[in-house]
Short mmCIF file of C-alpha atoms in Angstrom, two decimals:
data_model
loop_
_atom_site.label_atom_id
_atom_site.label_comp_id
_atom_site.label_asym_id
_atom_site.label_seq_id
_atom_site.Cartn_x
_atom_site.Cartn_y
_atom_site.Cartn_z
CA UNK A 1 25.24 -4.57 -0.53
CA UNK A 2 22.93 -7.30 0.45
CA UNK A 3 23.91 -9.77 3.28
CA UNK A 4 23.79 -13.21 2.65
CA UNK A 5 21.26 -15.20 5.07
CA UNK A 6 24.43 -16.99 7.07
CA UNK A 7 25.93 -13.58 7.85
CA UNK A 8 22.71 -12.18 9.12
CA UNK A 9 22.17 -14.93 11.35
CA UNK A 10 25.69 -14.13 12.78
CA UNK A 11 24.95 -10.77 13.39
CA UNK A 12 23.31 -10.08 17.13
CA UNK A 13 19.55 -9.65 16.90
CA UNK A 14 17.65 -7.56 19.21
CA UNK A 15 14.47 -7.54 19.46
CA UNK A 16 12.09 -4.07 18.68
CA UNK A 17 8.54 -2.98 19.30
CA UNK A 18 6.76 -3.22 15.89
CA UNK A 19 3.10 -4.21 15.86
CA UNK A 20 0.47 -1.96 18.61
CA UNK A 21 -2.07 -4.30 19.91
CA UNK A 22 -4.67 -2.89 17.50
CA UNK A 23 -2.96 -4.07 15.00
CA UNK A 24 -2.71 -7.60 15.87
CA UNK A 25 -5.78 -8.68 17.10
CA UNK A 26 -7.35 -7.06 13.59
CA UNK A 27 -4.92 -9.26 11.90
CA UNK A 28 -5.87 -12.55 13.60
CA UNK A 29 -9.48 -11.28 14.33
CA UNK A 30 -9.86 -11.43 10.07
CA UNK A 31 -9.22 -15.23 9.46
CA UNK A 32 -11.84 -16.13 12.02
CA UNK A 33 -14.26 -13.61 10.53
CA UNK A 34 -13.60 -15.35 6.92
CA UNK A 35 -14.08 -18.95 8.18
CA UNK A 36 -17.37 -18.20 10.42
CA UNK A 37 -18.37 -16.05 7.44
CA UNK A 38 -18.69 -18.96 4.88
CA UNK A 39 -19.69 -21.79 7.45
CA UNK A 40 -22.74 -19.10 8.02
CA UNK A 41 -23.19 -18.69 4.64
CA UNK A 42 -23.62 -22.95 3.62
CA UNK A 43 -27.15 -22.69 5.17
CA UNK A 44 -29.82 -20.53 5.15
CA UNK A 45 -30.62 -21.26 9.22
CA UNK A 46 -27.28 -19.73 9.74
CA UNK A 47 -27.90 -16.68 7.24
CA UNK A 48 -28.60 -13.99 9.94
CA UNK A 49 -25.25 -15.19 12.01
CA UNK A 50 -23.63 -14.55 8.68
CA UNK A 51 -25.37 -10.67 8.10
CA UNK A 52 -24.04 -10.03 11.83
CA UNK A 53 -20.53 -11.57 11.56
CA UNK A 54 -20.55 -8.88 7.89
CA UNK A 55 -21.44 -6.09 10.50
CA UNK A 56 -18.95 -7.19 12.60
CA UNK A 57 -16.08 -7.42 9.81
CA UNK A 58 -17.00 -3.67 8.46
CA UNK A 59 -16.93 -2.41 11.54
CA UNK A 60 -13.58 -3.74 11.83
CA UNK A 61 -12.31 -2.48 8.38
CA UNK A 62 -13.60 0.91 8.80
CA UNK A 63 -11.39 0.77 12.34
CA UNK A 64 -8.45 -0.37 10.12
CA UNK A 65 -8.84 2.14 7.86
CA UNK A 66 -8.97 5.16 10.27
CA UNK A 67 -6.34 3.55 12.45
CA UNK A 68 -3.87 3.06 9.15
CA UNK A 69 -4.46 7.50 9.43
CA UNK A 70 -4.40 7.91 12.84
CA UNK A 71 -2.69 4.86 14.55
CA UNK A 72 0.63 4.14 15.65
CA UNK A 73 3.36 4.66 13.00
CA UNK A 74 3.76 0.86 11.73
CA UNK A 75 0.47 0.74 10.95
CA UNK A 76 -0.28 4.14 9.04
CA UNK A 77 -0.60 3.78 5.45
CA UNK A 78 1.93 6.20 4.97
CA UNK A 79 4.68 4.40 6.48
CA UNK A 80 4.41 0.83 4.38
CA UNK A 81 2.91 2.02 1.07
CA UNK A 82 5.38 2.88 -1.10
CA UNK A 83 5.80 3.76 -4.90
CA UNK A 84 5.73 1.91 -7.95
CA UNK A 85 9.90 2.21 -8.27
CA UNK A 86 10.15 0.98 -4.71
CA UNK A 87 7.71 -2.13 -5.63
CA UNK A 88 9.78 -2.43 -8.62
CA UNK A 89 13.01 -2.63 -7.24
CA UNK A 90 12.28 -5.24 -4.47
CA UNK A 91 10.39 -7.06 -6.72
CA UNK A 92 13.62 -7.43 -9.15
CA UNK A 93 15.64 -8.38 -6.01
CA UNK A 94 13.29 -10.92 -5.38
CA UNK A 95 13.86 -12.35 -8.52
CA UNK A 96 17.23 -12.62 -8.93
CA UNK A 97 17.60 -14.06 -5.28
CA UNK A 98 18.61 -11.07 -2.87
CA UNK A 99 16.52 -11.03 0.40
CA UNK A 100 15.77 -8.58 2.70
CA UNK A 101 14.94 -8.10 6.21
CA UNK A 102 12.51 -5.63 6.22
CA UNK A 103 10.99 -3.79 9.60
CA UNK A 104 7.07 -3.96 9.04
CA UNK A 105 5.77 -4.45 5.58
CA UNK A 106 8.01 -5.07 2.63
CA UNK A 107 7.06 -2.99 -0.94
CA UNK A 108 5.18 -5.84 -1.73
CA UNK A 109 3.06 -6.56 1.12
CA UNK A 110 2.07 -2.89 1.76
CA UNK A 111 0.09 -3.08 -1.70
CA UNK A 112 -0.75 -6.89 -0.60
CA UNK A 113 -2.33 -4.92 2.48
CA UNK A 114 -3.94 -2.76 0.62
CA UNK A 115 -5.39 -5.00 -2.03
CA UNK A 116 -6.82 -6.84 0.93
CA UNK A 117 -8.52 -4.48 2.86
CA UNK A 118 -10.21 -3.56 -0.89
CA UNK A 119 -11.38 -6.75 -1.36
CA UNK A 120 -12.70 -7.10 1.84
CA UNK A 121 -14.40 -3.55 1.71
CA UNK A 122 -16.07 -5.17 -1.51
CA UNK A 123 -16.98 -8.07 0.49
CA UNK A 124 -18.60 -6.46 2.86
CA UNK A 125 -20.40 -3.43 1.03
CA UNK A 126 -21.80 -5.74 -1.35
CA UNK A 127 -23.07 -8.11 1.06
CA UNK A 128 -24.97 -4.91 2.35
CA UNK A 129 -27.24 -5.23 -1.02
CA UNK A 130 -27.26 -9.18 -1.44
CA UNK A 131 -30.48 -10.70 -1.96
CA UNK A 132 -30.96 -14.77 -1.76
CA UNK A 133 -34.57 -14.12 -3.64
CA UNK A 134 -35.97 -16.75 -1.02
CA UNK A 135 -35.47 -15.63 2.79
CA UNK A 136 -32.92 -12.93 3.66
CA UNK A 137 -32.05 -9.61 1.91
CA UNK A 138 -29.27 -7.25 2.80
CA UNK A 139 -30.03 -4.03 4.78
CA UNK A 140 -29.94 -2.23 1.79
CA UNK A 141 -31.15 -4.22 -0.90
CA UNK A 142 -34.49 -1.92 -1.00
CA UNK A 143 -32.40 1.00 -2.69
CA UNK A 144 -31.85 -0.76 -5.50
CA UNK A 145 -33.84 -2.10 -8.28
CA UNK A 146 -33.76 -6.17 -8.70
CA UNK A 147 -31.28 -5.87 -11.54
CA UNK A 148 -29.19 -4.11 -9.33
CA UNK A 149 -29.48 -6.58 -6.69
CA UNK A 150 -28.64 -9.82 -8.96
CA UNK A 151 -25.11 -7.78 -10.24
CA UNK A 152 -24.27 -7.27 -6.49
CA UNK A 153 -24.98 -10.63 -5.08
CA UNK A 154 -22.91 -11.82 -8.07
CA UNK A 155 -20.44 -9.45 -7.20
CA UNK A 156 -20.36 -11.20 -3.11
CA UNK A 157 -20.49 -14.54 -4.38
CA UNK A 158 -17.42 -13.99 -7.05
CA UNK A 159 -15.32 -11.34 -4.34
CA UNK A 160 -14.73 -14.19 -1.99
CA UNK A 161 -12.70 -15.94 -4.31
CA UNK A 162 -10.47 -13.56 -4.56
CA UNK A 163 -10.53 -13.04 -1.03
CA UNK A 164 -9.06 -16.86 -0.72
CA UNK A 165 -7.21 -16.51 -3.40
CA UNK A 166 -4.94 -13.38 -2.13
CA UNK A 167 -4.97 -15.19 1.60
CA UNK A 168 -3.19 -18.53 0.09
CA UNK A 169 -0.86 -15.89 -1.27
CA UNK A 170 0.10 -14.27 1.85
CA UNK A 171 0.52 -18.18 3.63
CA UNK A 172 2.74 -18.70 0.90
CA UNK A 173 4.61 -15.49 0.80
CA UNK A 174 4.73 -15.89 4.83
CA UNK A 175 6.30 -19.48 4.79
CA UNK A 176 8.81 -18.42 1.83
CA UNK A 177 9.90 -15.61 4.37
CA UNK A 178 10.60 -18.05 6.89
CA UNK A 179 12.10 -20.81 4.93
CA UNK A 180 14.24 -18.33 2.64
CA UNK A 181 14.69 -15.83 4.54
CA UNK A 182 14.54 -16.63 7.79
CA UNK A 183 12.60 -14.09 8.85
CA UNK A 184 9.99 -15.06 10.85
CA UNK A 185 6.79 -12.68 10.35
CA UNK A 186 4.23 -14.68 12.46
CA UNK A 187 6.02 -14.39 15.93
CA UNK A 188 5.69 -10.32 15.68
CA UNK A 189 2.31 -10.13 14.57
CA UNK A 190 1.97 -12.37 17.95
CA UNK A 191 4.49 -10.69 20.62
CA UNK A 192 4.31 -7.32 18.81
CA UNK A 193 8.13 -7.58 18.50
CA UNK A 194 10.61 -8.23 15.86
CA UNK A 195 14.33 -9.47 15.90
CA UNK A 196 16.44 -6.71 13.79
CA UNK A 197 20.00 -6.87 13.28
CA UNK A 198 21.12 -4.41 16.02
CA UNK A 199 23.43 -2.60 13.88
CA UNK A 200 20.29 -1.83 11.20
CA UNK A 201 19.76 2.10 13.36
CA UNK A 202 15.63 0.40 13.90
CA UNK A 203 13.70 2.80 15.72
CA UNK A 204 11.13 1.14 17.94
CA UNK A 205 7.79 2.29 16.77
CA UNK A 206 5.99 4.19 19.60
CA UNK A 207 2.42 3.09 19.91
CA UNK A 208 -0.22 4.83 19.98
CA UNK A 209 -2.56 4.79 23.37
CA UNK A 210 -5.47 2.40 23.60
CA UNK A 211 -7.74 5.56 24.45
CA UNK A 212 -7.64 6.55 20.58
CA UNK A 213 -8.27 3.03 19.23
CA UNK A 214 -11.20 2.45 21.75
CA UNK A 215 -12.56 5.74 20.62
CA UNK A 216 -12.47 5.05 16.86
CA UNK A 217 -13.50 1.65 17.42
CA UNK A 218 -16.76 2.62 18.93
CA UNK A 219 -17.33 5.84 16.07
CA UNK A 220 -16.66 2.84 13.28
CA UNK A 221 -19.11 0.47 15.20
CA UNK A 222 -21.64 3.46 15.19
CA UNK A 223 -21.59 4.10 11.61
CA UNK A 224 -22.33 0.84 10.89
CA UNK A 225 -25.22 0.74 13.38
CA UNK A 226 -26.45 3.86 11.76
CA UNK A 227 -26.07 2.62 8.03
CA UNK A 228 -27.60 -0.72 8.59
CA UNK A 229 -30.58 0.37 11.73
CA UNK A 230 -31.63 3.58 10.73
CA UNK A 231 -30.73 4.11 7.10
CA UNK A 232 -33.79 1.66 5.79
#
């Protein structure tokens, strides 16, 4: 049976380790990455800050990706993406009014999560091939022909409007969480902590040492040196 919001505020909240340290700062490190990325992109003086800051962000991404395999449980893939019946049911919920508490990512924002680190992948891959036909080229663009080159820089150009697009979704769903439900999702993905009704049976996520994410930091951070240094 689903609580109402006044009896879960009566019920004693304790706070639980949630969100590792990796976690966070790749979460707030990505709107400050999207912002420099198009105030580099409004000029062509700035172009080359912009190819770096695209370096920087798939470097990122690829650490993301490894660390939603091998990180600490909250953020593995495998413990927020959930099936379509799952998505289905909370979705229904949604709509006829019963909220949730959730520990981590709800149904919904796992495949929100997802989506995003897609688009972004997109962003970033495509970016790899863009050519401007006046000054700057990406890394890549000689390994494909000029039609090739066009599609893809299309491709960049139309991707980051999705990209905005999905993040003025996620402010929205964020502030609906707080004003309907309550639940405050900004504070954790700050303090690494979140408030849970202390009769729920939360386990407190055990994170994962900063050894591991150093390590696959700096492999990600290679691979990108490699594909955009020596692959041309």
């Amino acid at each position: 049976m689903t609580q109402s919001r006044e009896t879960q505020e009566a019920i004693p909240l304790r706070p639980f380790k949630l969100w590792d340290a990796p976690t966070r700062l790749f979460h707030w490190a990505l709107p400050v990455l999207l912002a420099a990325l198009w105030y580099t992109a409004q000029d062509i003086t700035t172009l080359g800050w912009h190819m770096q800051l695209g370096y920087v962000l798939l470097t990122l991404l690829l650490f993301r990706i490894a660390w939603g395999v091998w990180g600490s449980r909250s953020a593995r893939f495998s413990a927020f993406v959930q099936g379509p019946g799952s998505v289905a049911r909370y979705a229904a919920d949604l709509a006829r009014g019963r909220m949730h508490r959730s520990f981590g990512h709800n149904p919904l924002g796992g495949w929100s999560v997802l989506l995003m680190l897609g688009l972004l992948l997109v962003q970033t891959l495509t970016g790899l091939f863009a050519d401007d036909e006046i000054f700057t080229q990406g890394p890549l663009a000689g390994w494909v022909s000029g039609d090739t080159r066009a599609w893809l820089t299309g491709v960049h150009k139309a991707n980051f409007n999705l990209i905005l697009a999905l993040v003025a979704v996620h402010v929205v769903a964020v502030v609906l969480h707080g004003v309907l439900k309550g639940d405050d999702l900004v504070r954790p993905m700050i303090t690494g902590r979140k408030p849970m009704p202390a009769d729920r049976g939360v386990e407190e996520v055990r994170f994962v040492g900063p050894l591991r994410a150093l390590a696959l930091l700096a492999l990600c951070a290679a691979l990108v040196w490699a594909l955009v240094v020596l692959a041309p």
